[in-house]
């Protein structure tokens, strides 16, 4: 069984607690307008790494001393597109005392995807928007599965960090943020909310792939709008 991997990062500091080995899986069923990794979308694209779980673990273990207080994060793309590989890899990590974090949109709610959760210490759940009308326009899919996934994590008592990208004029609107914060405040397993300002660092990838950039003209998020969003979530008692 082989995992199709887009890239590896050995000293990640922004994808979960501590210093982490980060695995970017290939393939994603969403098409977020602000995605800065469009090169991960196509599952059939050539990738530099096609590894068995044991081979990927061997790569991780080369850095074990550095990630001892951190761990491994698997992101993408959408990691749960390859659930059998992921379950085997996370199991090996935990057997070797390595903390496991899964970064996902929560879109894939299959039985096989839920089985991966048996070996996950932390989920970084990307909630794209709480606005059910905007969600399909923003991502190409509805928000229902993400909420089902969140409920599953709550029921299984798996710690969750919510991630939310703030795009000016699209997902930084007060009313929608307020509704999301209120909704999340009912979930005991949500430990933290990470508000990620929209940036344009991935635009060159669209040019290289010959895909029109859908948010052309959208400016990066201002400091004021970020602080405004942070204040809304703090008001509801969230650690930011
Ligand atoms: S879920 Fe992530 S990888 Fe997939 S399109 Fe959205 S931002 Fe890009």
CSV table of C-alpha atoms and ligand atoms in Angstrom, one decimal, residues 25 27-38 40-41 75-78 103-105 126 128 138-139 165 206, ligand 1:
chain,number,residue,atom,x,y,z
A,25,UNK,CA,-0.8,14.4,0.7
A,27,UNK,CA,-5.4,15.0,-4.0
A,28,UNK,CA,-8.3,17.2,-2.8
A,29,UNK,CA,-12.0,17.1,-3.6
A,30,UNK,CA,-12.5,20.8,-2.7
A,31,UNK,CA,-11.6,23.8,-4.8
A,32,UNK,CA,-11.4,26.6,-2.3
A,33,UNK,CA,-11.2,30.0,-4.1
A,34,UNK,CA,-8.2,31.0,-1.9
A,35,UNK,CA,-6.3,27.7,-2.0
A,36,UNK,CA,-2.6,28.3,-2.1
A,37,UNK,CA,-1.8,24.7,-3.0
A,38,UNK,CA,-3.6,24.1,-6.3
A,40,UNK,CA,-2.1,19.3,-4.6
A,41,UNK,CA,-5.6,19.1,-6.2
A,75,UNK,CA,-2.1,17.8,5.6
A,76,UNK,CA,-2.8,18.3,1.9
A,77,UNK,CA,-4.6,18.4,-0.2
A,78,UNK,CA,-7.1,16.3,1.7
A,103,UNK,CA,-5.3,18.6,9.1
A,104,UNK,CA,-8.6,18.1,7.2
A,105,UNK,CA,-11.6,19.9,5.7
A,126,UNK,CA,-10.6,23.7,8.5
A,128,UNK,CA,-14.1,27.4,5.5
A,138,UNK,CA,-16.2,29.2,-1.8
A,139,UNK,CA,-15.2,25.5,-1.9
A,165,UNK,CA,-9.0,31.5,6.7
A,206,UNK,CA,-2.0,29.1,-10.6
B,1,LIG,S1,-9.3,21.9,1.2
B,1,LIG,FE1,-7.2,22.8,1.3
B,1,LIG,S2,-6.1,21.9,-0.4
B,1,LIG,FE2,-8.2,21.5,-0.8
B,1,LIG,S3,-8.8,23.2,-2.1
B,1,LIG,FE3,-9.3,23.8,0.0
B,1,LIG,S4,-7.5,25.0,0.7
B,1,LIG,FE4,-6.9,23.8,-1.2
